[in-house]
XYZ file of N, CA and C in Angstrom:
801
model
N 65.524 -198.878 249.581
C 66.293 -198.116 248.678
C 65.868 -196.724 248.733
N 66.889 -195.766 248.940
C 66.600 -194.409 249.149
C 66.075 -193.800 247.843
N 65.475 -192.652 247.950
C 65.052 -191.848 246.731
C 66.336 -191.363 245.980
N 67.358 -190.987 246.642
C 68.575 -190.605 245.933
C 69.113 -191.715 245.147
N 69.148 -192.967 245.686
C 69.668 -194.123 244.964
C 68.827 -194.456 243.757
N 67.441 -194.446 243.883
C 66.575 -194.624 242.705
C 66.921 -193.517 241.657
N 66.907 -192.253 242.064
C 67.129 -191.160 241.205
C 68.412 -191.328 240.431
N 69.500 -191.846 241.059
C 70.819 -192.148 240.337
C 70.659 -193.085 239.325
N 69.972 -194.244 239.696
C 69.795 -195.392 238.948
C 69.096 -195.031 237.646
N 67.952 -194.196 237.689
C 67.170 -193.712 236.646
C 67.970 -192.954 235.789
N 68.834 -191.918 236.388
C 69.739 -191.105 235.657
C 70.677 -191.921 234.793
N 71.243 -192.908 235.428
C 72.166 -193.802 234.690
C 71.579 -194.452 233.504
N 70.350 -194.948 233.726
C 69.592 -195.659 232.715
C 69.318 -194.759 231.614
N 68.843 -193.525 231.904
C 68.534 -192.533 230.951
C 69.651 -192.201 229.995
N 70.925 -192.001 230.763
C 72.169 -191.667 230.040
C 72.543 -192.791 229.048
N 72.381 -194.046 229.565
C 72.728 -195.283 228.688
C 71.808 -195.351 227.554
N 70.567 -195.179 227.732
C 69.565 -195.153 226.673
C 69.901 -194.078 225.631
N 70.192 -192.997 226.068
C 70.449 -191.846 225.212
C 71.817 -192.056 224.513
N 72.737 -192.717 224.953
C 73.939 -192.937 224.353
C 74.081 -194.257 223.599
N 73.624 -195.266 224.168
C 73.779 -196.594 223.504
C 72.672 -197.065 222.545
N 71.369 -196.739 222.910
C 70.367 -197.149 221.979
C 70.570 -196.522 220.535
N 70.864 -195.255 220.276
C 71.003 -194.737 218.977
C 72.123 -195.593 218.203
N 73.171 -196.067 219.007
C 74.272 -196.867 218.315
C 73.644 -198.204 217.945
N 72.944 -198.831 218.827
C 72.333 -200.060 218.457
C 71.385 -200.125 217.290
N 70.616 -199.146 217.182
C 69.507 -199.017 216.197
C 70.031 -198.402 214.861
N 71.236 -197.832 214.846
C 71.647 -197.072 213.686
C 71.451 -197.709 212.415
N 71.652 -199.054 212.390
C 71.727 -199.830 211.068
C 70.461 -200.524 210.817
N 69.520 -200.465 211.707
C 68.217 -201.256 211.482
C 67.053 -200.227 211.267
N 66.470 -200.363 210.189
C 65.497 -199.387 209.641
C 64.340 -199.290 210.545
N 63.761 -200.389 210.966
C 62.554 -200.383 211.781
C 62.772 -199.775 213.162
N 63.894 -200.160 213.709
C 64.309 -199.657 215.088
C 64.619 -198.191 215.007
N 65.363 -197.839 213.993
C 65.845 -196.347 213.732
C 64.560 -195.421 213.775
N 63.597 -195.830 212.864
C 62.372 -194.888 212.763
C 61.623 -195.077 214.122
N 61.475 -196.139 214.652
C 60.690 -196.169 215.951
C 61.422 -195.361 217.008
N 62.742 -195.458 217.151
C 63.397 -194.668 218.222
C 63.480 -193.219 217.919
N 63.865 -192.859 216.710
C 63.992 -191.410 216.395
C 62.733 -190.672 216.242
N 61.775 -191.363 215.570
C 60.534 -190.643 215.070
C 59.365 -190.804 215.982
N 59.530 -191.666 216.938
C 58.419 -191.909 217.871
C 58.919 -191.702 219.397
N 59.701 -192.708 219.807
C 60.100 -192.646 221.216
C 60.904 -191.450 221.623
N 62.030 -191.185 220.904
C 62.704 -190.051 221.267
C 62.155 -188.702 221.033
N 61.360 -188.501 220.016
C 60.757 -187.311 219.765
C 59.625 -187.101 220.857
N 58.846 -188.083 221.139
C 57.792 -187.955 222.188
C 58.365 -187.565 223.445
N 59.548 -188.280 223.869
C 60.091 -188.071 225.167
C 60.617 -186.557 225.294
N 61.291 -186.096 224.271
C 61.817 -184.725 224.269
C 60.750 -183.676 224.185
N 59.725 -183.999 223.482
C 58.604 -183.111 223.456
C 57.884 -182.914 224.890
N 57.860 -183.891 225.707
C 57.380 -183.930 227.025
C 58.400 -183.296 227.893
N 59.623 -183.534 227.712
C 60.705 -182.996 228.666
C 60.874 -181.552 228.406
N 60.865 -181.049 227.208
C 61.199 -179.731 226.837
C 59.895 -178.845 226.673
N 58.755 -179.419 226.552
C 57.611 -178.613 226.458
C 57.441 -177.865 225.183
N 58.108 -178.573 224.068
C 58.073 -177.941 222.766
C 58.010 -179.045 221.766
N 58.157 -178.694 220.418
C 58.084 -179.812 219.459
C 59.314 -179.756 218.645
N 59.678 -180.892 217.893
C 60.900 -181.084 217.202
C 60.936 -179.924 216.132
N 59.935 -179.511 215.373
C 60.032 -178.468 214.423
C 60.372 -177.281 215.004
N 59.925 -176.969 216.277
C 60.279 -175.766 216.963
C 61.581 -175.626 217.388
N 62.209 -176.784 217.843
C 63.604 -176.993 218.259
C 64.549 -176.798 217.090
N 64.133 -177.388 215.774
C 64.826 -177.165 214.725
C 64.985 -175.653 214.255
N 63.741 -175.069 214.315
C 63.635 -173.613 213.905
C 64.610 -172.760 214.931
N 64.566 -173.142 216.211
C 65.370 -172.427 217.091
C 66.933 -172.561 216.806
N 67.222 -173.770 216.393
C 68.760 -173.998 215.858
C 69.044 -173.108 214.718
N 68.042 -172.999 213.842
C 68.388 -172.210 212.582
C 68.457 -170.763 213.109
N 67.575 -170.299 213.850
C 67.629 -168.983 214.392
C 68.938 -168.562 215.037
N 69.427 -169.547 215.866
C 70.687 -169.288 216.601
C 71.935 -169.354 215.910
N 72.008 -170.314 214.816
C 73.266 -170.744 214.350
C 73.280 -170.425 212.686
N 72.239 -170.112 212.100
C 72.363 -169.793 210.613
C 72.373 -168.194 210.358
N 73.132 -167.876 209.412
C 73.216 -166.532 208.874
C 71.949 -166.114 208.207
N 71.336 -165.066 208.688
C 70.108 -164.674 208.039
C 70.405 -164.260 206.536
N 69.477 -164.784 205.586
C 69.768 -164.535 204.190
C 70.800 -165.360 203.541
N 71.301 -166.366 204.192
C 72.340 -167.217 203.627
C 71.794 -168.731 203.538
N 71.164 -169.146 202.358
C 70.626 -170.480 202.403
C 71.491 -171.694 202.714
N 72.753 -171.467 202.217
C 73.816 -172.601 202.600
C 74.015 -172.688 204.102
N 74.031 -171.500 204.817
C 74.142 -171.483 206.219
C 72.988 -172.132 207.008
N 71.806 -172.012 206.478
C 70.560 -172.656 207.027
C 70.642 -174.104 206.698
N 71.097 -174.568 205.617
C 71.204 -176.070 205.433
C 72.313 -176.675 206.356
N 73.378 -175.941 206.453
C 74.390 -176.481 207.381
C 74.000 -176.511 208.846
N 73.158 -175.449 209.260
C 72.726 -175.405 210.622
C 71.787 -176.476 210.869
N 70.852 -176.894 209.959
C 69.880 -177.992 210.124
C 70.693 -179.355 210.174
N 71.698 -179.457 209.247
C 72.369 -180.814 209.120
C 73.171 -180.929 210.510
N 73.681 -179.883 210.999
C 74.491 -179.988 212.305
C 73.434 -180.370 213.359
N 72.318 -179.775 213.501
C 71.340 -180.009 214.483
C 70.937 -181.535 214.419
N 70.675 -181.931 213.209
C 70.178 -183.346 213.001
C 71.240 -184.339 213.295
N 72.478 -184.020 213.051
C 73.573 -185.023 213.242
C 73.998 -184.972 214.688
N 74.019 -183.945 215.322
C 74.663 -183.854 216.683
C 73.705 -183.621 217.818
N 72.433 -183.170 217.535
C 71.503 -182.817 218.526
C 70.256 -183.774 218.489
N 69.547 -183.787 217.394
C 68.373 -184.471 217.341
C 67.942 -184.777 215.911
N 67.734 -186.070 215.601
C 67.382 -186.569 214.218
C 66.042 -185.879 213.926
N 66.052 -185.641 212.606
C 64.714 -185.065 211.978
C 64.581 -185.614 210.634
N 63.337 -185.705 210.026
C 63.164 -186.526 208.717
C 63.259 -185.604 207.532
N 64.427 -184.831 207.553
C 64.755 -184.042 206.284
C 65.323 -185.049 205.173
N 65.495 -184.542 204.056
C 66.165 -185.476 203.002
C 67.714 -185.681 203.610
N 68.223 -184.818 204.193
C 69.594 -184.900 204.790
C 70.592 -184.559 203.850
N 71.884 -184.609 204.363
C 73.086 -184.104 203.793
C 73.435 -184.962 202.592
N 73.500 -186.322 202.844
C 73.877 -187.263 201.756
C 73.005 -187.240 200.546
N 71.782 -187.424 200.848
C 70.813 -187.576 199.848
C 70.447 -186.128 199.247
N 70.635 -185.102 200.214
C 70.577 -183.688 199.662
C 71.427 -183.349 198.703
N 72.634 -183.996 198.621
C 73.624 -183.783 197.516
C 73.176 -184.239 196.232
N 72.423 -185.367 196.225
C 71.743 -185.973 195.107
C 70.694 -185.195 194.558
N 69.889 -184.712 195.494
C 68.797 -183.723 195.150
C 69.386 -182.546 194.414
N 70.487 -181.901 194.999
C 71.044 -180.816 194.467
C 71.437 -181.067 192.938
N 72.041 -182.106 192.743
C 72.652 -182.490 191.320
C 71.461 -182.629 190.375
N 70.442 -183.315 190.886
C 69.232 -183.437 189.956
C 68.594 -182.100 189.648
N 68.369 -181.288 190.583
C 67.891 -179.914 190.404
C 68.659 -179.172 189.337
N 70.025 -179.172 189.594
C 70.834 -178.377 188.678
C 70.891 -179.045 187.319
N 70.790 -180.340 187.299
C 70.765 -180.912 185.881
C 69.536 -180.657 185.210
N 68.443 -180.521 185.979
C 67.136 -180.302 185.252
C 66.927 -178.813 184.932
N 67.473 -177.949 185.937
C 67.230 -176.417 185.721
C 65.734 -176.042 185.408
N 64.826 -176.498 186.278
C 63.357 -176.419 185.952
C 62.965 -174.937 185.810
N 62.054 -174.727 184.881
C 61.398 -173.320 184.973
C 60.027 -173.446 185.925
N 59.568 -174.664 186.227
C 58.569 -174.949 187.205
C 58.927 -176.106 188.080
N 58.581 -175.818 189.429
C 59.009 -176.962 190.399
C 57.989 -177.147 191.335
N 57.752 -178.374 191.880
C 56.790 -178.752 192.798
C 57.357 -179.618 193.893
N 57.204 -179.460 195.016
C 57.632 -180.386 196.202
C 56.350 -180.834 196.944
N 56.204 -182.069 197.162
C 55.143 -182.558 197.910
C 55.680 -183.102 199.236
N 55.433 -182.368 200.439
C 55.971 -182.717 201.622
C 57.056 -181.837 202.049
N 56.641 -180.601 202.677
C 57.703 -179.614 203.032
C 58.386 -179.927 204.239
N 57.714 -180.474 205.217
C 58.140 -180.573 206.613
C 58.632 -179.254 207.126
N 59.777 -179.122 207.522
C 60.295 -177.862 208.072
C 60.996 -176.911 207.022
N 60.888 -177.174 205.963
C 61.492 -176.330 204.872
C 62.974 -176.626 204.364
N 63.627 -177.688 204.910
C 65.016 -178.020 204.602
C 65.159 -178.202 203.134
N 64.374 -179.084 202.516
C 64.613 -179.547 201.065
C 64.045 -178.358 200.281
N 63.101 -177.544 200.714
C 62.576 -176.394 199.922
C 63.814 -175.439 199.817
N 64.501 -175.156 200.915
C 65.718 -174.245 200.858
C 66.761 -174.864 200.021
N 66.966 -176.138 199.998
C 68.007 -176.744 199.080
C 67.731 -176.599 197.635
N 66.392 -176.713 197.388
C 65.943 -176.672 195.928
C 65.936 -175.261 195.430
N 65.304 -174.401 196.255
C 65.127 -172.960 195.769
C 66.359 -172.237 195.610
N 67.402 -172.580 196.360
C 68.710 -171.857 196.234
C 69.261 -172.147 194.851
N 68.995 -173.245 194.195
C 69.595 -173.592 193.007
C 68.680 -173.473 191.755
N 67.591 -172.914 191.994
C 66.633 -172.634 190.786
C 67.022 -171.456 190.003
N 66.641 -171.517 188.706
C 67.031 -170.363 187.870
C 66.254 -169.006 188.328
N 66.654 -167.907 188.102
C 66.091 -166.733 188.640
C 64.592 -166.514 188.489
N 64.039 -166.962 187.447
C 62.646 -166.696 187.234
C 61.665 -167.893 187.736
N 62.410 -168.977 188.271
C 61.631 -170.190 188.622
C 61.288 -169.946 190.253
N 59.918 -170.381 190.468
C 59.481 -170.356 191.947
C 59.103 -171.795 192.237
N 59.462 -172.250 193.450
C 59.116 -173.549 193.962
C 57.767 -173.470 194.710
N 56.782 -174.388 194.238
C 55.673 -174.525 194.991
C 55.823 -175.839 195.928
N 55.561 -175.668 197.200
C 55.650 -176.861 198.044
C 54.414 -176.946 198.972
N 54.061 -178.166 199.062
C 52.759 -178.640 199.712
C 52.897 -179.246 200.910
N 52.318 -178.817 202.078
C 52.434 -179.442 203.415
C 50.952 -179.457 204.047
N 50.648 -180.708 204.457
C 49.329 -180.762 205.080
C 49.280 -180.489 206.567
N 50.447 -180.551 207.262
C 50.485 -180.203 208.687
C 50.648 -178.670 208.934
N 49.741 -178.045 209.592
C 49.879 -176.550 209.767
C 51.074 -176.105 210.468
N 51.450 -176.888 211.550
C 52.636 -176.451 212.240
C 53.832 -176.599 211.494
N 53.966 -177.760 210.724
C 55.228 -177.897 209.845
C 55.205 -176.570 208.890
N 54.105 -176.306 208.248
C 54.031 -175.232 207.294
C 54.483 -173.941 207.903
N 54.020 -173.569 209.179
C 54.448 -172.383 209.757
C 55.881 -172.398 210.129
N 56.429 -173.441 210.517
C 57.916 -173.469 210.628
C 58.719 -173.408 209.377
N 58.278 -173.996 208.448
C 58.874 -174.004 207.133
C 58.888 -172.542 206.576
N 57.830 -171.844 206.665
C 57.756 -170.440 206.206
C 58.928 -169.608 207.043
N 59.171 -169.822 208.222
C 60.041 -169.141 209.135
C 61.502 -169.529 208.660
N 61.747 -170.819 208.442
C 63.007 -171.296 207.978
C 63.358 -170.715 206.635
N 62.378 -170.721 205.667
C 62.504 -170.311 204.262
C 62.913 -168.791 204.306
N 62.112 -168.051 205.150
C 62.283 -166.532 205.339
C 63.766 -166.266 205.962
N 64.137 -167.135 206.851
C 65.540 -166.872 207.381
C 66.589 -167.073 206.298
N 66.286 -168.054 205.440
C 67.243 -168.260 204.336
C 67.186 -167.183 203.336
N 66.152 -166.275 203.327
C 66.147 -165.167 202.389
C 65.389 -165.654 201.029
N 64.697 -166.748 201.173
C 64.156 -167.293 199.876
C 62.633 -167.181 199.843
N 61.975 -166.314 200.656
C 60.535 -166.176 200.722
C 59.924 -165.761 199.454
N 60.635 -165.201 198.530
C 60.141 -164.778 197.206
C 60.326 -165.901 196.218
N 61.063 -166.962 196.654
C 61.236 -167.917 195.666
C 60.491 -169.260 196.027
N 59.755 -169.192 197.138
C 59.007 -170.392 197.545
C 57.568 -170.138 198.031
N 56.652 -170.800 197.529
C 55.227 -170.677 197.934
C 54.902 -171.911 198.776
N 54.530 -171.752 200.015
C 54.142 -172.962 200.851
C 52.591 -172.970 200.851
N 52.129 -173.973 200.507
C 50.660 -174.324 200.445
C 50.238 -175.264 201.576
N 49.297 -174.989 202.281
C 48.785 -175.879 203.313
C 47.604 -176.664 202.802
N 47.644 -178.016 202.893
C 46.485 -178.734 202.488
C 46.822 -180.197 201.981
N 45.910 -180.964 201.630
C 46.206 -182.231 201.029
C 46.559 -182.106 199.624
N 47.713 -182.952 199.296
C 48.134 -182.957 197.846
C 47.010 -183.350 196.897
N 46.134 -184.233 197.288
C 45.142 -184.709 196.442
C 44.032 -183.645 196.183
N 44.010 -182.710 196.951
C 43.026 -181.573 196.790
C 43.676 -180.448 195.937
N 45.023 -180.290 196.205
C 45.666 -179.168 195.607
C 46.145 -179.380 194.088
N 46.668 -180.591 193.871
C 47.103 -180.823 192.595
C 46.253 -180.532 191.504
N 44.998 -180.858 191.570
C 44.037 -180.447 190.445
C 43.847 -178.959 190.210
N 44.226 -178.316 191.346
C 44.030 -176.674 191.245
C 45.238 -175.949 190.814
N 46.393 -176.830 190.649
C 47.665 -176.076 190.407
C 47.639 -175.267 189.153
N 47.048 -175.767 188.049
C 47.029 -175.032 186.757
C 46.331 -173.652 187.067
N 45.199 -173.749 187.593
C 44.413 -172.386 187.667
C 45.059 -171.567 188.719
N 45.592 -172.097 189.879
C 46.128 -171.248 190.922
C 47.374 -170.524 190.424
N 48.292 -171.200 189.705
C 49.428 -170.606 189.370
C 49.723 -170.345 187.765
N 48.780 -170.745 187.057
C 48.886 -170.603 185.502
C 50.023 -171.551 185.066
N 50.161 -172.576 185.611
C 51.210 -173.578 185.118
C 50.588 -174.749 184.377
N 51.276 -174.853 183.204
C 50.769 -176.042 182.362
C 51.365 -177.238 182.798
N 52.647 -177.378 183.021
C 53.327 -178.609 183.545
C 54.501 -178.244 184.446
N 54.870 -179.228 185.161
C 55.987 -179.232 186.125
C 57.214 -179.776 185.467
N 58.343 -179.092 185.462
C 59.630 -179.643 184.943
C 60.231 -180.448 186.025
N 59.934 -180.278 187.232
C 60.568 -181.009 188.311
C 59.606 -181.189 189.444
N 59.540 -182.353 190.000
C 58.688 -182.767 191.099
C 59.478 -183.506 192.138
N 59.485 -183.034 193.370
C 60.109 -183.839 194.439
C 59.108 -184.387 195.400
N 59.149 -185.687 195.487
C 58.174 -186.350 196.387
C 58.870 -186.729 197.763
N 58.320 -186.259 198.847
C 58.808 -186.522 200.231
C 57.842 -186.428 201.230
N 56.604 -186.771 200.859
C 55.537 -186.738 201.799
C 55.100 -188.166 202.283
N 53.823 -188.433 202.677
C 53.521 -189.814 202.988
C 53.868 -190.743 201.773
N 54.467 -191.847 202.119
C 54.936 -192.791 201.132
C 53.792 -193.382 200.328
N 52.634 -193.673 201.023
C 51.515 -194.398 200.393
C 50.824 -193.253 199.477
N 51.315 -192.054 199.401
C 50.640 -191.064 198.488
C 51.489 -190.734 197.317
N 52.740 -191.392 197.288
C 53.525 -191.257 196.093
C 52.877 -191.775 194.822
N 52.305 -193.008 194.665
C 51.699 -193.482 193.577
C 50.374 -192.734 193.272
N 49.523 -192.597 194.132
C 48.238 -191.827 193.649
C 48.620 -190.393 193.268
N 49.499 -189.789 193.838
C 49.792 -188.311 193.451
C 50.504 -188.227 192.191
N 51.391 -189.205 191.817
C 52.059 -189.207 190.538
C 50.986 -189.531 189.408
N 50.227 -190.442 189.713
C 49.017 -190.606 188.664
C 48.031 -189.564 188.514
N 47.841 -188.840 189.599
C 47.101 -187.601 189.623
C 47.715 -186.496 188.732
N 49.034 -186.445 188.871
C 49.817 -185.421 188.170
C 49.704 -185.760 186.568
N 49.724 -187.038 186.357
C 49.571 -187.542 184.938
C 48.103 -187.094 184.493
N 47.105 -187.571 185.294
C 45.768 -187.276 184.894
C 45.415 -185.837 184.674
N 46.031 -184.953 185.456
C 45.766 -183.560 185.393
C 46.693 -182.941 184.257
N 47.447 -183.737 183.565
C 48.259 -183.180 182.384
C 49.552 -182.338 182.995
N 49.851 -182.531 184.218
C 50.846 -181.783 184.845
C 52.302 -182.140 184.560
N 52.467 -183.351 183.888
C 53.705 -183.902 183.457
C 53.839 -183.761 181.978
N 55.002 -183.382 181.508
C 55.263 -183.247 180.075
C 56.479 -184.176 179.733
N 56.625 -184.316 178.425
C 57.899 -185.195 178.103
C 59.111 -184.482 178.662
N 59.916 -185.164 179.448
C 61.129 -184.520 179.991
C 60.982 -184.124 181.443
N 59.743 -184.089 181.986
C 59.485 -183.750 183.336
C 60.203 -184.784 184.214
N 60.888 -184.360 185.319
C 61.620 -185.247 186.132
C 60.963 -185.246 187.589
N 60.675 -186.570 188.014
C 60.113 -186.801 189.342
C 61.107 -187.556 190.274
N 61.505 -186.906 191.210
C 62.567 -187.421 192.227
C 61.829 -187.871 193.586
N 61.789 -189.120 193.843
C 61.191 -189.632 195.097
C 62.158 -190.021 196.151
N 61.993 -189.428 197.362
C 62.843 -189.821 198.494
C 62.302 -191.026 199.272
N 63.235 -191.687 200.095
C 62.747 -192.795 201.073
C 62.053 -193.920 200.331
N 62.494 -194.345 199.057
C 61.771 -195.346 198.352
C 62.211 -196.799 198.991
N 63.264 -196.806 199.810
C 63.653 -197.979 200.439
C 63.264 -197.982 201.890
N 63.535 -196.906 202.632
C 63.258 -196.717 203.973
C 62.507 -195.513 204.308
N 61.296 -195.430 204.765
C 60.461 -196.570 205.082
C 59.994 -197.386 203.862
N 60.099 -196.892 202.669
C 59.830 -197.633 201.462
C 58.506 -197.240 200.818
N 58.530 -197.342 199.491
C 57.315 -197.057 198.572
C 57.403 -198.114 197.554
N 57.017 -199.372 197.900
C 57.066 -200.604 196.972
C 56.155 -200.404 195.751
N 54.827 -199.970 196.004
C 53.882 -199.943 194.979
C 54.309 -198.799 193.997
N 54.803 -197.685 194.498
C 55.310 -196.706 193.648
C 56.382 -197.132 192.782
N 57.440 -197.957 193.287
C 58.561 -198.249 192.584
C 58.214 -199.355 191.502
N 57.170 -200.264 191.893
C 56.630 -201.184 190.962
C 56.148 -200.445 189.727
N 55.274 -199.501 190.029
C 54.610 -198.705 189.016
C 55.596 -197.958 187.996
N 56.417 -197.199 188.674
C 57.353 -196.335 187.857
C 58.366 -197.127 187.148
N 58.767 -198.264 187.633
C 59.818 -198.988 186.971
C 59.288 -199.934 185.939
N 57.992 -200.195 185.891
C 57.348 -201.119 184.961
C 56.601 -200.249 183.862
N 56.524 -199.002 183.996
C 55.825 -198.204 183.176
C 56.650 -197.503 181.982
N 56.185 -197.874 180.842
C 57.075 -197.375 179.582
C 56.891 -195.837 179.470
N 56.050 -195.232 180.242
C 56.152 -193.749 180.013
C 57.111 -193.078 180.967
N 57.816 -193.895 181.727
C 59.034 -193.270 182.604
C 60.172 -194.108 182.308
N 61.416 -193.345 182.414
C 62.676 -193.955 182.496
C 63.263 -193.624 183.893
N 63.555 -194.712 184.651
C 63.980 -194.423 185.943
C 65.300 -194.951 186.289
N 65.872 -194.128 187.367
C 67.219 -194.625 187.756
C 67.300 -194.532 189.313
N 67.837 -195.450 190.080
C 67.916 -195.564 191.429
C 69.319 -194.921 191.995
N 69.173 -194.060 192.863
C 70.352 -193.586 193.651
C 70.423 -194.121 194.972
N 71.376 -195.114 195.125
C 71.528 -195.662 196.483
C 72.169 -194.735 197.476
N 71.730 -194.667 198.620
C 72.211 -193.812 199.693
C 71.760 -194.402 201.069
N 71.664 -193.413 202.072
C 71.219 -193.850 203.366
C 70.130 -193.035 203.952
N 69.381 -193.589 204.797
C 68.380 -192.795 205.501
C 68.998 -191.578 206.146
N 68.331 -190.349 206.198
C 68.981 -189.172 206.677
C 69.579 -189.404 208.064
N 70.957 -188.989 207.974
C 71.759 -188.963 209.349
C 71.841 -190.364 209.964
N 71.823 -191.415 209.199
C 72.029 -192.811 209.690
C 72.742 -193.590 208.840
N 72.997 -194.911 209.202
C 73.583 -195.846 208.269
C 72.589 -196.794 207.655
N 71.310 -196.540 207.785
C 70.300 -197.488 207.176
C 70.193 -197.264 205.740
N 70.168 -198.332 204.967
C 70.030 -198.335 203.444
C 68.816 -197.584 203.057
N 68.861 -196.623 202.182
C 67.650 -195.937 201.596
C 68.191 -195.424 200.275
N 67.397 -194.588 199.539
C 67.733 -194.185 198.311
C 66.630 -193.296 197.732
N 66.961 -192.680 196.542
C 66.065 -191.836 195.761
C 65.744 -192.464 194.424
N 64.685 -192.314 193.931
C 64.448 -192.758 192.515
C 64.095 -191.580 191.596
N 64.844 -191.453 190.639
C 64.704 -190.367 189.580
C 63.971 -190.905 188.342
N 62.816 -190.283 188.036
C 62.091 -190.845 186.900
C 61.759 -189.803 185.859
N 62.198 -190.022 184.673
C 61.905 -188.969 183.639
C 60.754 -189.388 182.893
N 59.745 -188.497 182.711
C 58.504 -188.734 181.953
C 58.802 -188.668 180.502
N 58.394 -189.813 179.787
C 58.748 -189.797 178.378
C 57.565 -189.652 177.481
N 56.361 -189.567 177.934
C 55.164 -189.336 177.141
C 53.933 -189.259 177.790
N 52.915 -188.600 177.350
C 51.640 -188.642 178.007
C 50.792 -189.774 177.750
N 49.845 -189.990 178.789
C 49.018 -191.121 178.604
C 48.103 -191.077 177.311
N 47.636 -189.954 176.937
C 46.631 -189.816 175.660
C 47.475 -190.151 174.479
N 48.744 -189.789 174.509
C 49.615 -190.085 173.298
C 49.905 -191.467 173.101
N 49.835 -192.318 174.311
C 50.157 -193.715 174.401
C 48.929 -194.530 174.011
N 47.753 -193.953 173.920
C 46.607 -194.789 173.722
C 46.434 -195.228 172.199
């Protein structure tokens, strides 16, 4: 078999994988995450010599109007729908996030898990004039890209990106920013950190009566221990918003939980 024949066969197989595999895995949660978040990302990183966050940033730079947050959101959604999947909250769940932010109208807001800044832009563009979003990201590359995306959206004065572990930073929030409590908290980082970080927010007195905690990806990849805690805890009143994993047909959703009272008051 000639080299040309082998090359043609490999090219055909690559095209088939690129076109057919996403269709086959679109409705299967485990396969979707394996394909998009491991196999495809690794392959594209090797082929293009760059990273997914950098490719997303390039799409924003080329297609979004500087200083226009809605244009940045649209550019990222288009990139993730038509070019390359990324683990943002996405357009469908993003609309739910928007509605909760507008309903809450927070004077203080915290996000755990910045990634490339998509949800930070969505949140910050809807905050009251005097409110600033604090967002925490442990990955330095993600944080660097997020700052550039946020700057392109013109929201650099509305968002503070902190690098580090949420467990280390949460106890320092009050001293760092002079904040007593958070009116709104968005959880979108490691799912096994949802429960310990919410209980840490409670322990540090950073949740007050009426504080709203919104958690993404509670079904896919899932946060069962968090859901069990939050739904069985009389200090929270929770509601589930059924949706789909970002840019797919896989079942997912967000859990909105309103804090009803502090631990000390319940003892």
